[in-house]
CSV table of N, CA and C in Angstrom, one decimal:
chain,number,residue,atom,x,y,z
A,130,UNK,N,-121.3,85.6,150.2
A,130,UNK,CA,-121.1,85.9,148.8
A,130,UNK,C,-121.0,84.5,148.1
A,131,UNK,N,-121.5,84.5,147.2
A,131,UNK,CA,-121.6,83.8,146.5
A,131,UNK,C,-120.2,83.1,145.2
A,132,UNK,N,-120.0,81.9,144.9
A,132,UNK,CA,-118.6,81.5,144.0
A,132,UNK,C,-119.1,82.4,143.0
A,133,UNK,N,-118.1,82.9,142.3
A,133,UNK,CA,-118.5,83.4,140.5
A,133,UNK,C,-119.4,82.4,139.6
A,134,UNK,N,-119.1,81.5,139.6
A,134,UNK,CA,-119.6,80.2,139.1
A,134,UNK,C,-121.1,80.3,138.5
A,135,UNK,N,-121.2,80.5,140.3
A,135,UNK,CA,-122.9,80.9,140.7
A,135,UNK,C,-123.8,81.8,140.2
A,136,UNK,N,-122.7,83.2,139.8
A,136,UNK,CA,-123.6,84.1,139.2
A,136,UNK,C,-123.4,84.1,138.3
A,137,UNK,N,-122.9,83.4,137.2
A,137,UNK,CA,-122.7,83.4,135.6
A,137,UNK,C,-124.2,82.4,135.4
A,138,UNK,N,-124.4,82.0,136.0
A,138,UNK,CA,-126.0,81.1,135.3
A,138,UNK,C,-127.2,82.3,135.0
A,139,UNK,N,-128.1,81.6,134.2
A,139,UNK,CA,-128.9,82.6,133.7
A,139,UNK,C,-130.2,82.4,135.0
A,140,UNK,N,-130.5,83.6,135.2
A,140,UNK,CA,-131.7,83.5,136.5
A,140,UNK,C,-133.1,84.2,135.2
A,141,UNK,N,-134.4,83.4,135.3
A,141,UNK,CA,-135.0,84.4,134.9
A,141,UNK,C,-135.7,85.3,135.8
A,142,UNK,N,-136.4,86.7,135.0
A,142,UNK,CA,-136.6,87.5,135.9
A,142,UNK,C,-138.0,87.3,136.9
A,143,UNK,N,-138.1,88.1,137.8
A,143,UNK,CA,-139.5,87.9,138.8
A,143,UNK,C,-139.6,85.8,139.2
A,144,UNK,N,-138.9,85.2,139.0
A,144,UNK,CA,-138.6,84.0,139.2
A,144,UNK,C,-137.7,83.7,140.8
A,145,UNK,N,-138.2,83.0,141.5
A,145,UNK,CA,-137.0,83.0,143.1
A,145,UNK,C,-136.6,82.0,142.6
A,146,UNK,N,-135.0,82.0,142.6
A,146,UNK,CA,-134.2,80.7,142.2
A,146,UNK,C,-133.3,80.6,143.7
A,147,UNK,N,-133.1,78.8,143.3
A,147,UNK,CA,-132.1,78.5,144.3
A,147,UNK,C,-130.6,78.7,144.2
A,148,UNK,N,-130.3,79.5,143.4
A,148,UNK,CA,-129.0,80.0,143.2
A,148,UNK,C,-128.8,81.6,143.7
A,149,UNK,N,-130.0,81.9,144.6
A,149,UNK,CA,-129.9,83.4,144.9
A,149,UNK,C,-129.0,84.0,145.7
A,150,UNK,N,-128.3,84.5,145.8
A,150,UNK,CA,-127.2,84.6,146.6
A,150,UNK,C,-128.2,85.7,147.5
A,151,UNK,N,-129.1,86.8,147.9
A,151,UNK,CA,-129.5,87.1,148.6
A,151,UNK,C,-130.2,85.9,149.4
A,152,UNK,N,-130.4,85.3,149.4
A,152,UNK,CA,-131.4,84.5,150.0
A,152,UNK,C,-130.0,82.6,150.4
A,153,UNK,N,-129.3,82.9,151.1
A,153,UNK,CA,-128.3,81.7,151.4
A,153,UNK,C,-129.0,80.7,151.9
A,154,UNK,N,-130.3,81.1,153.2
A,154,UNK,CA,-130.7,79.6,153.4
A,154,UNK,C,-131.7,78.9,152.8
A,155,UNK,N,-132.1,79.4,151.5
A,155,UNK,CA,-133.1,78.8,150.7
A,155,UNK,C,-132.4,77.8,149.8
A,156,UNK,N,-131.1,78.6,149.5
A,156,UNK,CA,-129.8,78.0,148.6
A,156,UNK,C,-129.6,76.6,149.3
A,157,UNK,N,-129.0,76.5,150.6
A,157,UNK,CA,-128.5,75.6,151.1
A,157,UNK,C,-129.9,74.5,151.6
A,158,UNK,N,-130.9,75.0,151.5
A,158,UNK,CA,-131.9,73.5,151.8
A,158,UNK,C,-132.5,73.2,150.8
A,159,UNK,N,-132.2,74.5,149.6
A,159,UNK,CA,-132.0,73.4,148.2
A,159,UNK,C,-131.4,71.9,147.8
A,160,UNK,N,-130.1,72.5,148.1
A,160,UNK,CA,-129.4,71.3,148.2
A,160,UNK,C,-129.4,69.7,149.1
A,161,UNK,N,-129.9,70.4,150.1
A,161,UNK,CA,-129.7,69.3,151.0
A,161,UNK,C,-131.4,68.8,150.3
A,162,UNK,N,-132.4,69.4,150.0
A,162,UNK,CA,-133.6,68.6,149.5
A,162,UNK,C,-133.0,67.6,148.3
A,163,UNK,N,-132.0,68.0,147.6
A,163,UNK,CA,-131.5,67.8,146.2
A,163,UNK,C,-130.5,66.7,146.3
A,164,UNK,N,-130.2,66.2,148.0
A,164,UNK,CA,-129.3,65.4,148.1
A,164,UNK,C,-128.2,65.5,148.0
A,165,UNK,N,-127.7,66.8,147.3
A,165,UNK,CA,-126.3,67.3,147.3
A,165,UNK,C,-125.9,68.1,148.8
A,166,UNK,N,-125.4,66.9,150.1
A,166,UNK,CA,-125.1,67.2,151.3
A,166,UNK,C,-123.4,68.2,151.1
A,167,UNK,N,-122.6,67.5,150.4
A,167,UNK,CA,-121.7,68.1,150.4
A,167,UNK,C,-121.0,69.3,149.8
A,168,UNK,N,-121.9,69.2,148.9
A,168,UNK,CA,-122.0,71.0,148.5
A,168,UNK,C,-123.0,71.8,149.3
A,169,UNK,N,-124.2,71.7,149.9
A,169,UNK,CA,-124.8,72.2,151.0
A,169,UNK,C,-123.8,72.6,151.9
A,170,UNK,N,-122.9,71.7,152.3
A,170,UNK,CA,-122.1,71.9,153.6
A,170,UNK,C,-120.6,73.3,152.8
A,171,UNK,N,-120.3,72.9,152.0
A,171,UNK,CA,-119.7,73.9,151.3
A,171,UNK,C,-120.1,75.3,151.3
A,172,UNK,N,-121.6,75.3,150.8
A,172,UNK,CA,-122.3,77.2,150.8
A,172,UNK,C,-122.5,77.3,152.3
A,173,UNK,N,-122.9,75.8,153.2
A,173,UNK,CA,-123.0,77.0,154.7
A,173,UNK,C,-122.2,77.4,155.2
A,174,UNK,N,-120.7,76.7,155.1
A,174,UNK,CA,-119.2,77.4,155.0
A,174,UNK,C,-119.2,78.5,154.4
A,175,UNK,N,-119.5,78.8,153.3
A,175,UNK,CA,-119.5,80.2,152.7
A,175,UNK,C,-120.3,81.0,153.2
A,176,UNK,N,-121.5,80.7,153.3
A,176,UNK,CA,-122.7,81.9,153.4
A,176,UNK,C,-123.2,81.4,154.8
A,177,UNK,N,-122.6,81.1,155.5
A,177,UNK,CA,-123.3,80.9,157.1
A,177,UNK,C,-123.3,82.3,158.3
A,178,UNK,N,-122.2,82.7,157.9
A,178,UNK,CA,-122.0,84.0,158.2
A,178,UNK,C,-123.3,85.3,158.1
A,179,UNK,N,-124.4,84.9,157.2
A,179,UNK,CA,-124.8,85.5,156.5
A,179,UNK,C,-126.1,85.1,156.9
A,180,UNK,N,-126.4,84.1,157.9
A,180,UNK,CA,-127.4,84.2,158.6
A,180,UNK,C,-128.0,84.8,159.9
A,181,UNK,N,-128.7,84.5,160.7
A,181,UNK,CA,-129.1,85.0,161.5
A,181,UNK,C,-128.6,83.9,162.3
A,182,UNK,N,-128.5,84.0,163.7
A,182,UNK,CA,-127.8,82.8,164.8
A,182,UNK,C,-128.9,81.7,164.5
A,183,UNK,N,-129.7,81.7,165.0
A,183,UNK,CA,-131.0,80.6,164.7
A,183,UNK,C,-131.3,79.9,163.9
A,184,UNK,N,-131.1,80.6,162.7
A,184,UNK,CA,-131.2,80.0,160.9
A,184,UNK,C,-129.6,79.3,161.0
A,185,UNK,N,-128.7,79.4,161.3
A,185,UNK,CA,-127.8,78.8,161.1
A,185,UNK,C,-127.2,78.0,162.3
A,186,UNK,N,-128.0,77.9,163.4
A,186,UNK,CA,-127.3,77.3,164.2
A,186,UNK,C,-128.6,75.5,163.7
A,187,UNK,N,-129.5,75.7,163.2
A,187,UNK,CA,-131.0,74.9,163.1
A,187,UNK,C,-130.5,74.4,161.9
A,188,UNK,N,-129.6,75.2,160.7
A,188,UNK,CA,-128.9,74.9,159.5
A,188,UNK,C,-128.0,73.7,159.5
A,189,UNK,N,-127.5,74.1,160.6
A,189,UNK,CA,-126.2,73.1,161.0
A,189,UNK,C,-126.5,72.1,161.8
A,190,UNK,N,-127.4,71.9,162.5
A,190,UNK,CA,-127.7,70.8,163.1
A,190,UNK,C,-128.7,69.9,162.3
A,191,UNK,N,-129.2,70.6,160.9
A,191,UNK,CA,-129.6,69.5,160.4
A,191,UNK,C,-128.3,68.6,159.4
A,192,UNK,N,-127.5,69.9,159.3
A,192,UNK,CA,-126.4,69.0,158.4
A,192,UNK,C,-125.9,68.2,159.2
A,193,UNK,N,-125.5,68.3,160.4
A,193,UNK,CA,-124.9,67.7,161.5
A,193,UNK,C,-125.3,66.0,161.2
A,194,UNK,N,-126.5,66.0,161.6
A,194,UNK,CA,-127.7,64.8,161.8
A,194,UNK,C,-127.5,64.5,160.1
A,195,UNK,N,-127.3,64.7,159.2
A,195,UNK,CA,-127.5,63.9,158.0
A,195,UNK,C,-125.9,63.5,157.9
A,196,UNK,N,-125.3,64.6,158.0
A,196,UNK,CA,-123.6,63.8,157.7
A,196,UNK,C,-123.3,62.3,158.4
A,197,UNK,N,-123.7,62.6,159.8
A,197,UNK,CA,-123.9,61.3,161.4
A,197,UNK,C,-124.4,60.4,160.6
A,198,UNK,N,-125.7,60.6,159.6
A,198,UNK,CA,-126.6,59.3,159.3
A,198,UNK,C,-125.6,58.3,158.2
A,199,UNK,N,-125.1,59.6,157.4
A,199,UNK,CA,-124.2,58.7,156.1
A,199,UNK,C,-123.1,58.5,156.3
A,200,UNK,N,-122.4,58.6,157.4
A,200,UNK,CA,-121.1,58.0,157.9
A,200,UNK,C,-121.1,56.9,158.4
A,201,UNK,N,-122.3,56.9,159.6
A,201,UNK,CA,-122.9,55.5,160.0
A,201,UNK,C,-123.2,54.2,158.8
A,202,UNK,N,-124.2,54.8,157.8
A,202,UNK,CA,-124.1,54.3,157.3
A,202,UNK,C,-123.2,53.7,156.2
A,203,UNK,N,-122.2,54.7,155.8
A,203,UNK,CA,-121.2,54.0,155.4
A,203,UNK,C,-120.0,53.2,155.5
A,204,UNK,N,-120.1,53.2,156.9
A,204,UNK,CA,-119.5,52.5,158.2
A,204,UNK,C,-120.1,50.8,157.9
A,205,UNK,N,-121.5,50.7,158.1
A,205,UNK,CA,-122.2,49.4,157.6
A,205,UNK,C,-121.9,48.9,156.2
A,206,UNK,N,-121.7,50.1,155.6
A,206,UNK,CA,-121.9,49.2,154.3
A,206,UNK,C,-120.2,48.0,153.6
A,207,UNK,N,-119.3,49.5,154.5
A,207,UNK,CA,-118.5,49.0,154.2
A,207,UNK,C,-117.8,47.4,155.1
A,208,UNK,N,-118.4,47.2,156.3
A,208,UNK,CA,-118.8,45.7,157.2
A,208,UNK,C,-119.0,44.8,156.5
A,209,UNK,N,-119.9,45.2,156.0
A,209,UNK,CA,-121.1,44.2,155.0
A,209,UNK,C,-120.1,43.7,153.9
A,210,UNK,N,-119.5,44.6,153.0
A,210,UNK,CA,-118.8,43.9,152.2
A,210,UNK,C,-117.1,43.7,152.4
A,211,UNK,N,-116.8,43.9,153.7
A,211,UNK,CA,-115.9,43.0,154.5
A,211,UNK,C,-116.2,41.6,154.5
A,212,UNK,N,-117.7,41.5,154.8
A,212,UNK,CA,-117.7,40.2,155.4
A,212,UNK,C,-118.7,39.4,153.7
A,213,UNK,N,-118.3,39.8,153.0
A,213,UNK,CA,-118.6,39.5,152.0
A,213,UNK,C,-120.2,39.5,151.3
A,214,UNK,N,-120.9,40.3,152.3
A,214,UNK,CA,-122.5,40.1,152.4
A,214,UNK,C,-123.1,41.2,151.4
A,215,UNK,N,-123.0,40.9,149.8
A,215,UNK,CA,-123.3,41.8,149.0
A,215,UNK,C,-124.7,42.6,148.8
A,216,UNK,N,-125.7,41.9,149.4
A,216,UNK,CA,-126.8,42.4,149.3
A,216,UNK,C,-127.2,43.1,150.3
A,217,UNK,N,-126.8,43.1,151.1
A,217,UNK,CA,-126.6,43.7,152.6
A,217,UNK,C,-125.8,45.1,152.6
A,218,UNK,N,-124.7,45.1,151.5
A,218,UNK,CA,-124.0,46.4,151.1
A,218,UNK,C,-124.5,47.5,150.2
A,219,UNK,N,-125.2,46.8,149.5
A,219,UNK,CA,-126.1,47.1,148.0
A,219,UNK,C,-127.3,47.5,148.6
A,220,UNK,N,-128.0,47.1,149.9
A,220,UNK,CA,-129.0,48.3,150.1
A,220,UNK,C,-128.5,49.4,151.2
A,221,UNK,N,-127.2,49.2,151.8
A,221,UNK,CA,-126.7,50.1,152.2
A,221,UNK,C,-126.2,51.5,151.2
A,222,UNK,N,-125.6,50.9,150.6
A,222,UNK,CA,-125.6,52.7,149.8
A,222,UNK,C,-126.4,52.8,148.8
A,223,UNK,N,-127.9,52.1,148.5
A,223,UNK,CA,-129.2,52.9,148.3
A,223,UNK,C,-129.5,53.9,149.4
A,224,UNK,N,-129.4,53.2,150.9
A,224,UNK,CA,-129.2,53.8,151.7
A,224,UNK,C,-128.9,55.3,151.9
A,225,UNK,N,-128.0,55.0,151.5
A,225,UNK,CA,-126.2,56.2,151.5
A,225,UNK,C,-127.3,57.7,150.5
A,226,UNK,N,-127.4,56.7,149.2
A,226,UNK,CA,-127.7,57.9,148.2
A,226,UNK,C,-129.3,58.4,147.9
A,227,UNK,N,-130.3,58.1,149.2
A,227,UNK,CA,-131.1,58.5,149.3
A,227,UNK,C,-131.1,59.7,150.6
A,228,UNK,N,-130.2,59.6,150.6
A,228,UNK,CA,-129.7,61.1,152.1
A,228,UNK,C,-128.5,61.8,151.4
A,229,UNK,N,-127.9,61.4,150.4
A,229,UNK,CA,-126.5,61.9,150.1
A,229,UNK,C,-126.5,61.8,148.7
A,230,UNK,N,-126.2,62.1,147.3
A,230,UNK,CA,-125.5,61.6,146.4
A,230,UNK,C,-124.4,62.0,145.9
A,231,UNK,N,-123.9,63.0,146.4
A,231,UNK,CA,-122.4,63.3,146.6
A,231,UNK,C,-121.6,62.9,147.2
A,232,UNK,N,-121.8,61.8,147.7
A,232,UNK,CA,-120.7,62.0,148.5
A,232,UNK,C,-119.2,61.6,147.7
A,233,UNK,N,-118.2,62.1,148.4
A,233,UNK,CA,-117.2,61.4,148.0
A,233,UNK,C,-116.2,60.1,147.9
A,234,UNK,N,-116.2,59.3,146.9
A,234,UNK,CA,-115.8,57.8,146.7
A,234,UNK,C,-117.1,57.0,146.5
A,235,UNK,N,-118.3,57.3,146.4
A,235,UNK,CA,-119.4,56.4,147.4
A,235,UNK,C,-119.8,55.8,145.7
A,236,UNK,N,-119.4,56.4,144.2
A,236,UNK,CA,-119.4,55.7,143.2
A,236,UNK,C,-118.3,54.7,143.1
A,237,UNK,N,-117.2,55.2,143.8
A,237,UNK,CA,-115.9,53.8,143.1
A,237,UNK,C,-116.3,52.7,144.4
A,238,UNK,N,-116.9,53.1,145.5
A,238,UNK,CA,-116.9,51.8,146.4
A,238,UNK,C,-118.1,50.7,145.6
A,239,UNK,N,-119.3,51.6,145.2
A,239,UNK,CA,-120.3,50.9,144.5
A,239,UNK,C,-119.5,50.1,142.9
A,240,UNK,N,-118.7,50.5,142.7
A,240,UNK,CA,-117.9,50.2,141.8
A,240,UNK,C,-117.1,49.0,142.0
A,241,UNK,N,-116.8,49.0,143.2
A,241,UNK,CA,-115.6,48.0,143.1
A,241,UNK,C,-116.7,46.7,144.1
A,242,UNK,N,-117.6,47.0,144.9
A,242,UNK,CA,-118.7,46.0,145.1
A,242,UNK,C,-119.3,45.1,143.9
A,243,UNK,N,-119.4,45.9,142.6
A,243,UNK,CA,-120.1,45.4,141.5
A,243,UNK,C,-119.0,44.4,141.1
A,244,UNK,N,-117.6,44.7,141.0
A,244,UNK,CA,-116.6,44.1,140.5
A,244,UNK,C,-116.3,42.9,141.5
A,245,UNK,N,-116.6,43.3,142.6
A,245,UNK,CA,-116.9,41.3,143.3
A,245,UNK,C,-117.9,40.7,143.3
A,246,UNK,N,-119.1,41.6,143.1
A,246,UNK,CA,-119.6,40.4,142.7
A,246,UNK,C,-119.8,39.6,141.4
A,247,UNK,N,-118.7,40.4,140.4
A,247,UNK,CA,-118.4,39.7,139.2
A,247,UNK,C,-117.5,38.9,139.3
A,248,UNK,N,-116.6,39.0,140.2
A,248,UNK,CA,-115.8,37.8,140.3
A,248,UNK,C,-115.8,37.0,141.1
A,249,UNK,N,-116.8,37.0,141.8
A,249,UNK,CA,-117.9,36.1,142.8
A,249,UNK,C,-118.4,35.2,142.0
A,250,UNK,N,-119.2,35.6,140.3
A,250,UNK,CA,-120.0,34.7,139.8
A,250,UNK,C,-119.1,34.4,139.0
A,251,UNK,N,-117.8,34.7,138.4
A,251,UNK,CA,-116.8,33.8,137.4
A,251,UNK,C,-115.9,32.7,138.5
A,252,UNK,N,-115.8,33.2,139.7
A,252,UNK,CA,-115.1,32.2,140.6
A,252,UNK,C,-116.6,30.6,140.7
A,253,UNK,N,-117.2,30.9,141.0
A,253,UNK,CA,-118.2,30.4,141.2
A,253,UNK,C,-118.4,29.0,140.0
A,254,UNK,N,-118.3,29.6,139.1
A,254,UNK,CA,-118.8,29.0,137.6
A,254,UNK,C,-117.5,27.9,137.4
A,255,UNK,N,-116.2,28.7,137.7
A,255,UNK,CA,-115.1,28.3,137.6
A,255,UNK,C,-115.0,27.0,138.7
A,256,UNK,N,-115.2,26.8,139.5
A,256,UNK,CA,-115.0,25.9,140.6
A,256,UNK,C,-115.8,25.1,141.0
A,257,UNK,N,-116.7,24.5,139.5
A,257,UNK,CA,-117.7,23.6,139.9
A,257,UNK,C,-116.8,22.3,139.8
A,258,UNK,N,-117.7,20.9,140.7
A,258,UNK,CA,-116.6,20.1,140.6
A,258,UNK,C,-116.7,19.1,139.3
A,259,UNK,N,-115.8,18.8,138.5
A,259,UNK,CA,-115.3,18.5,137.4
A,259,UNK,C,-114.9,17.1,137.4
A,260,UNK,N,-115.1,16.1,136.6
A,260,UNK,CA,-115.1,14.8,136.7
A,260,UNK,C,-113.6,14.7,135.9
A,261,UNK,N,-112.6,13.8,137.1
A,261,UNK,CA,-111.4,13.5,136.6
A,261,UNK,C,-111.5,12.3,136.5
A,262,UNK,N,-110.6,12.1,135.4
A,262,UNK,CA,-110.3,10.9,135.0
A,262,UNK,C,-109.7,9.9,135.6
A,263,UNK,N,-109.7,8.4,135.5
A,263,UNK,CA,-109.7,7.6,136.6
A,263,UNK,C,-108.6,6.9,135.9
A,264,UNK,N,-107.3,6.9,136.3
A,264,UNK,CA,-106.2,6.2,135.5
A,264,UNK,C,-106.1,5.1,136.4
A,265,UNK,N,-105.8,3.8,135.6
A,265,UNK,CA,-105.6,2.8,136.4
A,265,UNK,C,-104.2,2.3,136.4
A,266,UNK,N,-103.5,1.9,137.4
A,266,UNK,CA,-102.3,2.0,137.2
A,266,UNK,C,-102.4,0.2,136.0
A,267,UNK,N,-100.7,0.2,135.7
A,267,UNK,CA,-100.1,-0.7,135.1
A,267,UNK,C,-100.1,-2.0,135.8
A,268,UNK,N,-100.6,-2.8,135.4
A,268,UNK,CA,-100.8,-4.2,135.9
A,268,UNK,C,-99.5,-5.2,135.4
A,269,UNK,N,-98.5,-5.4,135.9
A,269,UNK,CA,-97.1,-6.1,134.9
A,269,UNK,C,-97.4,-7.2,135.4
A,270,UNK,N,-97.2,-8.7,134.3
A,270,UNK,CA,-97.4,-9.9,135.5
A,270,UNK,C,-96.3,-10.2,136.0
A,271,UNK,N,-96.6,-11.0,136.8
A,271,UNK,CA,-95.5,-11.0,138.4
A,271,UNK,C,-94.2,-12.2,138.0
A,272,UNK,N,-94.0,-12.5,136.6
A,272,UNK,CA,-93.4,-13.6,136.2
A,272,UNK,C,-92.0,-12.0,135.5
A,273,UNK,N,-92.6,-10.8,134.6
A,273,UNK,CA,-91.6,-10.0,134.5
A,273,UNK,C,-91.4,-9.1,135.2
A,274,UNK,N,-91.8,-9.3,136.4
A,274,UNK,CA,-91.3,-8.2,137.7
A,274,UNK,C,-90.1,-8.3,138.4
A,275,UNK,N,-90.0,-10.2,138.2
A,275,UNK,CA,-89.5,-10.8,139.4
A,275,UNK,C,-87.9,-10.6,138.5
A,276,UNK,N,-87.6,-10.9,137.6
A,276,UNK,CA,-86.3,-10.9,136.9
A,276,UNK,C,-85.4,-10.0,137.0
């Protein structure tokens, strides 16, 4: 069965929508086409029941294999900007959100990546080297030193 949520949208008629609640596995490889892994994984929690063994055992092992791929990968990305290697992280969660775009946190990490590399280029700008001034000491002559 379907959340309420689900059936308050407007379906038109003689139209197959991916919100059909007769039809669960059309619904859930909606989603996972759609990139939304984690709500996929939510309706086959709900409506898995509601398959046949085969359709949901074939269901689950593709979610299986994509969850494995964006963990892994988010495993790298987050290495990468450990080790401070921004471009290297930045195609890692293109990565991420070409299998995934739900996931959860995977905006504030992209977020706080952007935010070093902003203070990557103000540190940067900040710490060029700067020409100091060359003070020469006091030269006293050696006739009013000695007194």
């Amino acid at each position: 069965m379907l959340p309420e949520f689900f059936l308050l949208l407007p379906m038109p008629a003689n139209v197959p929508s991916p919100y059909d609640k007769d039809h669960p596995i059309e619904l859930i490889q909606a989603r996972i086409r759609e990139k939304r892994l984690y709500e996929a994984r939510f309706l086959f929690r709900q409506l898995g029941d509601e398959l046949d063994a085969s359709a949901r055992e074939a269901l689950q092992a593709n979610l299986t294999g994509l969850f494995n791929q964006v963990e892994q990968l988010r495993g790298q990305a987050r290495e990468q900007v450990s080790q401070k290697n921004r471009g290297e992280a930045e195609e890692l969660y293109a990565a991420i959100e070409r299998i995934a775009i739900d996931m959860p946190g995977l905006a504030e990490e992209k977020q706080a990546l952007a935010k070093l590399e902003a203070t990557a280029v103000s540190t940067a700008s900040t710490n060029e080297p700067q020409s100091v001034p060359i003070i020469k000491p006091a030269v006293l002559p050696i006739s009013s030193a000695v007194k």
